[in-house]
Amino acid sequence: ADGITVNAVAPGWIDTASASDHERAMGAATPVGRSGTAEEVAYVIAMLAADGASYISGQLITVDGANSISEERGR
């Protein structure tokens, strides 16, 4: 009622300057075939902060190149 929304963004394997070789290899093993970028995570956060997203609340948005779907299937 006060215009406050609460959401969470859960990034998967993100290739940053501090990512290890192992983390990069895990990113390459995702269904998308690569790690994500900080810019891709920032895009989701910016979308949630936009006026047009004012009806999105109470959500967890996973940005992981479909890796969580693969893991849930025991892959």
Short mmCIF file of N, CA, C and O in Angstrom, two decimals:
data_model
loop_
_atom_site.label_atom_id
_atom_site.label_comp_id
_atom_site.label_asym_id
_atom_site.label_seq_id
_atom_site.Cartn_x
_atom_site.Cartn_y
_atom_site.Cartn_z
N ALA A 1 0.81 -1.20 0.00
CA ALA A 1 0.00 0.00 0.00
C ALA A 1 0.86 1.26 0.00
O ALA A 1 0.42 2.31 -0.45
N ASP A 2 2.10 1.16 0.47
CA ASP A 2 3.00 2.31 0.53
C ASP A 2 3.94 2.40 -0.68
O ASP A 2 4.86 3.22 -0.70
N GLY A 3 3.73 1.54 -1.67
CA GLY A 3 4.58 1.55 -2.87
C GLY A 3 5.94 0.92 -2.68
O GLY A 3 6.85 1.17 -3.45
N ILE A 4 6.06 0.09 -1.65
CA ILE A 4 7.33 -0.57 -1.39
C ILE A 4 7.24 -2.01 -1.89
O ILE A 4 6.30 -2.74 -1.54
N THR A 5 8.20 -2.40 -2.71
CA THR A 5 8.27 -3.78 -3.18
C THR A 5 9.55 -4.41 -2.65
O THR A 5 10.55 -3.72 -2.42
N VAL A 6 9.50 -5.71 -2.47
CA VAL A 6 10.67 -6.44 -1.97
C VAL A 6 10.88 -7.66 -2.86
O VAL A 6 10.00 -8.51 -2.97
N ASN A 7 12.02 -7.71 -3.50
CA ASN A 7 12.38 -8.82 -4.37
C ASN A 7 13.84 -9.18 -4.12
O ASN A 7 14.58 -8.41 -3.52
N ALA A 8 14.25 -10.34 -4.60
CA ALA A 8 15.64 -10.77 -4.47
C ALA A 8 16.13 -11.26 -5.82
O ALA A 8 15.37 -11.84 -6.60
N VAL A 9 17.40 -11.03 -6.09
CA VAL A 9 18.05 -11.52 -7.29
C VAL A 9 19.12 -12.52 -6.85
O VAL A 9 19.96 -12.20 -6.00
N ALA A 10 19.06 -13.73 -7.41
CA ALA A 10 20.01 -14.78 -7.06
C ALA A 10 20.88 -15.10 -8.27
O ALA A 10 20.46 -15.84 -9.16
N PRO A 11 22.07 -14.53 -8.33
CA PRO A 11 22.94 -14.81 -9.48
C PRO A 11 23.60 -16.19 -9.36
O PRO A 11 23.88 -16.66 -8.26
N GLY A 12 23.81 -16.80 -10.51
CA GLY A 12 24.54 -18.07 -10.56
C GLY A 12 26.02 -17.80 -10.75
O GLY A 12 26.59 -16.91 -10.13
N TRP A 13 26.63 -18.54 -11.68
CA TRP A 13 28.05 -18.38 -11.95
C TRP A 13 28.26 -17.11 -12.77
O TRP A 13 27.90 -17.04 -13.93
N ILE A 14 28.85 -16.10 -12.13
CA ILE A 14 29.07 -14.80 -12.77
C ILE A 14 30.57 -14.59 -12.94
O ILE A 14 31.33 -14.72 -11.98
N ASP A 15 30.98 -14.29 -14.17
CA ASP A 15 32.40 -14.09 -14.46
C ASP A 15 32.80 -12.67 -14.08
O ASP A 15 32.44 -11.71 -14.74
N THR A 16 33.50 -12.58 -12.99
CA THR A 16 34.03 -11.30 -12.51
C THR A 16 35.55 -11.41 -12.39
O THR A 16 36.11 -12.50 -12.57
N ALA A 17 36.19 -10.33 -12.05
CA ALA A 17 37.64 -10.34 -11.91
C ALA A 17 38.10 -11.30 -10.81
O ALA A 17 39.22 -11.81 -10.85
N SER A 18 37.23 -11.58 -9.85
CA SER A 18 37.62 -12.47 -8.75
C SER A 18 37.19 -13.92 -8.97
O SER A 18 37.43 -14.77 -8.11
N ALA A 19 36.58 -14.22 -10.12
CA ALA A 19 36.14 -15.60 -10.38
C ALA A 19 37.36 -16.51 -10.55
O ALA A 19 38.35 -16.16 -11.20
N SER A 20 37.27 -17.69 -9.96
CA SER A 20 38.35 -18.67 -10.08
C SER A 20 38.19 -19.48 -11.37
O SER A 20 37.13 -19.45 -12.01
N ASP A 21 39.21 -20.22 -11.73
CA ASP A 21 39.12 -21.09 -12.91
C ASP A 21 38.00 -22.10 -12.73
O ASP A 21 37.29 -22.42 -13.68
N HIS A 22 37.86 -22.61 -11.51
CA HIS A 22 36.78 -23.57 -11.23
C HIS A 22 35.41 -22.93 -11.45
O HIS A 22 34.52 -23.54 -12.05
N GLU A 23 35.23 -21.71 -10.97
CA GLU A 23 33.95 -21.02 -11.16
C GLU A 23 33.66 -20.78 -12.64
O GLU A 23 32.53 -20.93 -13.09
N ARG A 24 34.67 -20.44 -13.40
CA ARG A 24 34.49 -20.25 -14.84
C ARG A 24 34.13 -21.57 -15.52
O ARG A 24 33.30 -21.61 -16.43
N ALA A 25 34.75 -22.66 -15.08
CA ALA A 25 34.43 -23.98 -15.64
C ALA A 25 32.99 -24.36 -15.31
O ALA A 25 32.28 -24.94 -16.15
N MET A 26 32.53 -24.04 -14.11
CA MET A 26 31.15 -24.33 -13.75
C MET A 26 30.19 -23.50 -14.60
O MET A 26 29.14 -23.98 -15.02
N GLY A 27 30.55 -22.26 -14.88
CA GLY A 27 29.73 -21.43 -15.76
C GLY A 27 29.64 -22.03 -17.15
O GLY A 27 28.58 -22.05 -17.77
N ALA A 28 30.76 -22.54 -17.66
CA ALA A 28 30.77 -23.16 -18.99
C ALA A 28 29.93 -24.42 -19.03
O ALA A 28 29.45 -24.82 -20.10
N ALA A 29 29.69 -25.04 -17.88
CA ALA A 29 28.90 -26.27 -17.82
C ALA A 29 27.40 -26.00 -17.68
O ALA A 29 26.61 -26.95 -17.65
N THR A 30 26.98 -24.76 -17.61
CA THR A 30 25.55 -24.45 -17.52
C THR A 30 24.87 -24.74 -18.86
O THR A 30 25.55 -24.81 -19.90
N PRO A 31 23.56 -24.90 -18.87
CA PRO A 31 22.87 -25.12 -20.15
C PRO A 31 23.10 -24.01 -21.17
O PRO A 31 23.10 -24.27 -22.37
N VAL A 32 23.33 -22.78 -20.73
CA VAL A 32 23.60 -21.69 -21.65
C VAL A 32 25.03 -21.78 -22.20
O VAL A 32 25.33 -21.24 -23.24
N GLY A 33 25.90 -22.46 -21.48
CA GLY A 33 27.26 -22.71 -21.96
C GLY A 33 28.29 -21.67 -21.61
O GLY A 33 29.39 -21.66 -22.15
N ARG A 34 27.96 -20.79 -20.66
CA ARG A 34 28.91 -19.75 -20.26
C ARG A 34 28.50 -19.19 -18.92
O ARG A 34 27.37 -19.35 -18.48
N SER A 35 29.43 -18.49 -18.29
CA SER A 35 29.11 -17.74 -17.08
C SER A 35 28.32 -16.50 -17.48
O SER A 35 28.42 -16.02 -18.62
N GLY A 36 27.59 -15.97 -16.52
CA GLY A 36 26.90 -14.70 -16.75
C GLY A 36 27.85 -13.55 -16.55
O GLY A 36 29.00 -13.72 -16.15
N THR A 37 27.36 -12.36 -16.81
CA THR A 37 28.15 -11.14 -16.60
C THR A 37 27.49 -10.29 -15.52
O THR A 37 26.28 -10.41 -15.27
N ALA A 38 28.29 -9.44 -14.92
CA ALA A 38 27.74 -8.51 -13.93
C ALA A 38 26.69 -7.62 -14.56
O ALA A 38 25.67 -7.29 -13.92
N GLU A 39 26.88 -7.27 -15.82
CA GLU A 39 25.92 -6.42 -16.52
C GLU A 39 24.56 -7.11 -16.66
O GLU A 39 23.51 -6.46 -16.58
N GLU A 40 24.57 -8.42 -16.87
CA GLU A 40 23.30 -9.16 -17.00
C GLU A 40 22.54 -9.17 -15.68
O GLU A 40 21.31 -9.07 -15.66
N VAL A 41 23.25 -9.30 -14.57
CA VAL A 41 22.61 -9.25 -13.25
C VAL A 41 22.11 -7.83 -12.99
O VAL A 41 20.98 -7.64 -12.52
N ALA A 42 22.91 -6.84 -13.32
CA ALA A 42 22.52 -5.44 -13.12
C ALA A 42 21.27 -5.10 -13.93
O ALA A 42 20.42 -4.33 -13.46
N TYR A 43 21.12 -5.67 -15.11
CA TYR A 43 19.94 -5.42 -15.93
C TYR A 43 18.67 -5.85 -15.21
O TYR A 43 17.67 -5.14 -15.20
N VAL A 44 18.72 -7.01 -14.56
CA VAL A 44 17.55 -7.51 -13.82
C VAL A 44 17.24 -6.59 -12.65
O VAL A 44 16.08 -6.25 -12.39
N ILE A 45 18.27 -6.16 -11.94
CA ILE A 45 18.07 -5.25 -10.81
C ILE A 45 17.47 -3.93 -11.29
O ILE A 45 16.53 -3.40 -10.68
N ALA A 46 17.98 -3.39 -12.39
CA ALA A 46 17.45 -2.14 -12.94
C ALA A 46 15.99 -2.31 -13.35
O ALA A 46 15.17 -1.41 -13.14
N MET A 47 15.66 -3.46 -13.94
CA MET A 47 14.28 -3.72 -14.33
C MET A 47 13.37 -3.72 -13.10
O MET A 47 12.30 -3.11 -13.11
N LEU A 48 13.80 -4.35 -12.03
CA LEU A 48 12.99 -4.39 -10.81
C LEU A 48 12.83 -3.02 -10.18
O LEU A 48 11.82 -2.75 -9.52
N ALA A 49 13.81 -2.13 -10.39
CA ALA A 49 13.74 -0.78 -9.82
C ALA A 49 12.92 0.18 -10.68
O ALA A 49 12.58 1.27 -10.23
N ALA A 50 12.58 -0.23 -11.89
CA ALA A 50 11.84 0.64 -12.80
C ALA A 50 10.38 0.78 -12.36
O ALA A 50 9.80 -0.11 -11.76
N ASP A 51 9.79 1.91 -12.70
CA ASP A 51 8.39 2.16 -12.36
C ASP A 51 7.47 1.09 -12.93
O ASP A 51 6.48 0.70 -12.31
N GLY A 52 7.79 0.58 -14.10
CA GLY A 52 6.97 -0.43 -14.74
C GLY A 52 6.93 -1.77 -14.02
O GLY A 52 6.10 -2.62 -14.32
N ALA A 53 7.82 -1.96 -13.05
CA ALA A 53 7.85 -3.21 -12.28
C ALA A 53 7.19 -3.05 -10.91
O ALA A 53 7.39 -3.88 -10.02
N SER A 54 6.39 -2.02 -10.75
CA SER A 54 5.83 -1.72 -9.42
C SER A 54 4.86 -2.78 -8.90
O SER A 54 4.54 -2.78 -7.71
N TYR A 55 4.41 -3.69 -9.75
CA TYR A 55 3.50 -4.74 -9.31
C TYR A 55 4.23 -6.06 -9.06
O TYR A 55 3.65 -7.05 -8.68
N ILE A 56 5.54 -6.08 -9.27
CA ILE A 56 6.35 -7.26 -8.98
C ILE A 56 6.85 -7.13 -7.55
O ILE A 56 7.58 -6.20 -7.21
N SER A 57 6.45 -8.06 -6.71
CA SER A 57 6.89 -8.03 -5.32
C SER A 57 6.88 -9.44 -4.74
O SER A 57 6.07 -10.28 -5.14
N GLY A 58 7.79 -9.69 -3.82
CA GLY A 58 7.86 -10.99 -3.17
C GLY A 58 8.45 -12.07 -4.05
O GLY A 58 8.17 -13.25 -3.85
N GLN A 59 9.29 -11.69 -5.01
CA GLN A 59 9.82 -12.65 -5.96
C GLN A 59 11.32 -12.86 -5.78
O GLN A 59 12.05 -11.96 -5.39
N LEU A 60 11.75 -14.06 -6.11
CA LEU A 60 13.17 -14.39 -6.21
C LEU A 60 13.43 -14.64 -7.69
O LEU A 60 12.84 -15.55 -8.29
N ILE A 61 14.27 -13.83 -8.30
CA ILE A 61 14.60 -13.99 -9.71
C ILE A 61 16.01 -14.55 -9.80
O ILE A 61 16.98 -13.93 -9.36
N THR A 62 16.09 -15.74 -10.36
CA THR A 62 17.37 -16.43 -10.51
C THR A 62 17.96 -16.10 -11.87
O THR A 62 17.30 -16.24 -12.89
N VAL A 63 19.20 -15.66 -11.87
CA VAL A 63 19.91 -15.30 -13.09
C VAL A 63 21.10 -16.26 -13.18
O VAL A 63 22.19 -15.96 -12.71
N ASP A 64 20.84 -17.45 -13.75
CA ASP A 64 21.88 -18.47 -13.71
C ASP A 64 22.01 -19.30 -14.98
O ASP A 64 22.55 -20.40 -14.96
N GLY A 65 21.53 -18.80 -16.11
CA GLY A 65 21.70 -19.53 -17.36
C GLY A 65 21.05 -20.90 -17.36
O GLY A 65 21.54 -21.82 -18.00
N ALA A 66 19.95 -21.04 -16.63
CA ALA A 66 19.17 -22.30 -16.52
C ALA A 66 19.89 -23.36 -15.70
O ALA A 66 19.48 -24.51 -15.71
N ASN A 67 20.94 -22.98 -14.99
CA ASN A 67 21.68 -23.98 -14.20
C ASN A 67 20.82 -24.61 -13.13
O ASN A 67 20.93 -25.81 -12.87
N SER A 68 19.95 -23.85 -12.48
CA SER A 68 19.13 -24.43 -11.42
C SER A 68 18.17 -25.48 -11.95
O SER A 68 17.87 -26.46 -11.27
N ILE A 69 17.71 -25.34 -13.16
CA ILE A 69 16.85 -26.37 -13.76
C ILE A 69 17.64 -27.64 -13.96
O ILE A 69 17.18 -28.73 -13.64
N SER A 70 18.86 -27.51 -14.46
CA SER A 70 19.72 -28.66 -14.69
C SER A 70 20.03 -29.37 -13.37
O SER A 70 19.99 -30.59 -13.29
N GLU A 71 20.34 -28.62 -12.33
CA GLU A 71 20.67 -29.22 -11.03
C GLU A 71 19.48 -29.97 -10.45
O GLU A 71 19.65 -31.02 -9.86
N GLU A 72 18.29 -29.43 -10.62
CA GLU A 72 17.11 -30.06 -10.07
C GLU A 72 16.82 -31.39 -10.76
O GLU A 72 16.15 -32.25 -10.21
N ARG A 73 17.33 -31.59 -11.94
CA ARG A 73 17.14 -32.84 -12.66
C ARG A 73 18.26 -33.83 -12.38
O ARG A 73 18.37 -34.86 -13.01
N GLY A 74 19.14 -33.48 -11.44
CA GLY A 74 20.21 -34.39 -11.05
C GLY A 74 21.39 -34.41 -11.99
O GLY A 74 22.18 -35.31 -11.97
N ARG A 75 21.49 -33.41 -12.80
CA ARG A 75 22.57 -33.35 -13.78
C ARG A 75 23.88 -33.00 -13.16
O ARG A 75 24.07 -32.29 -12.26
#
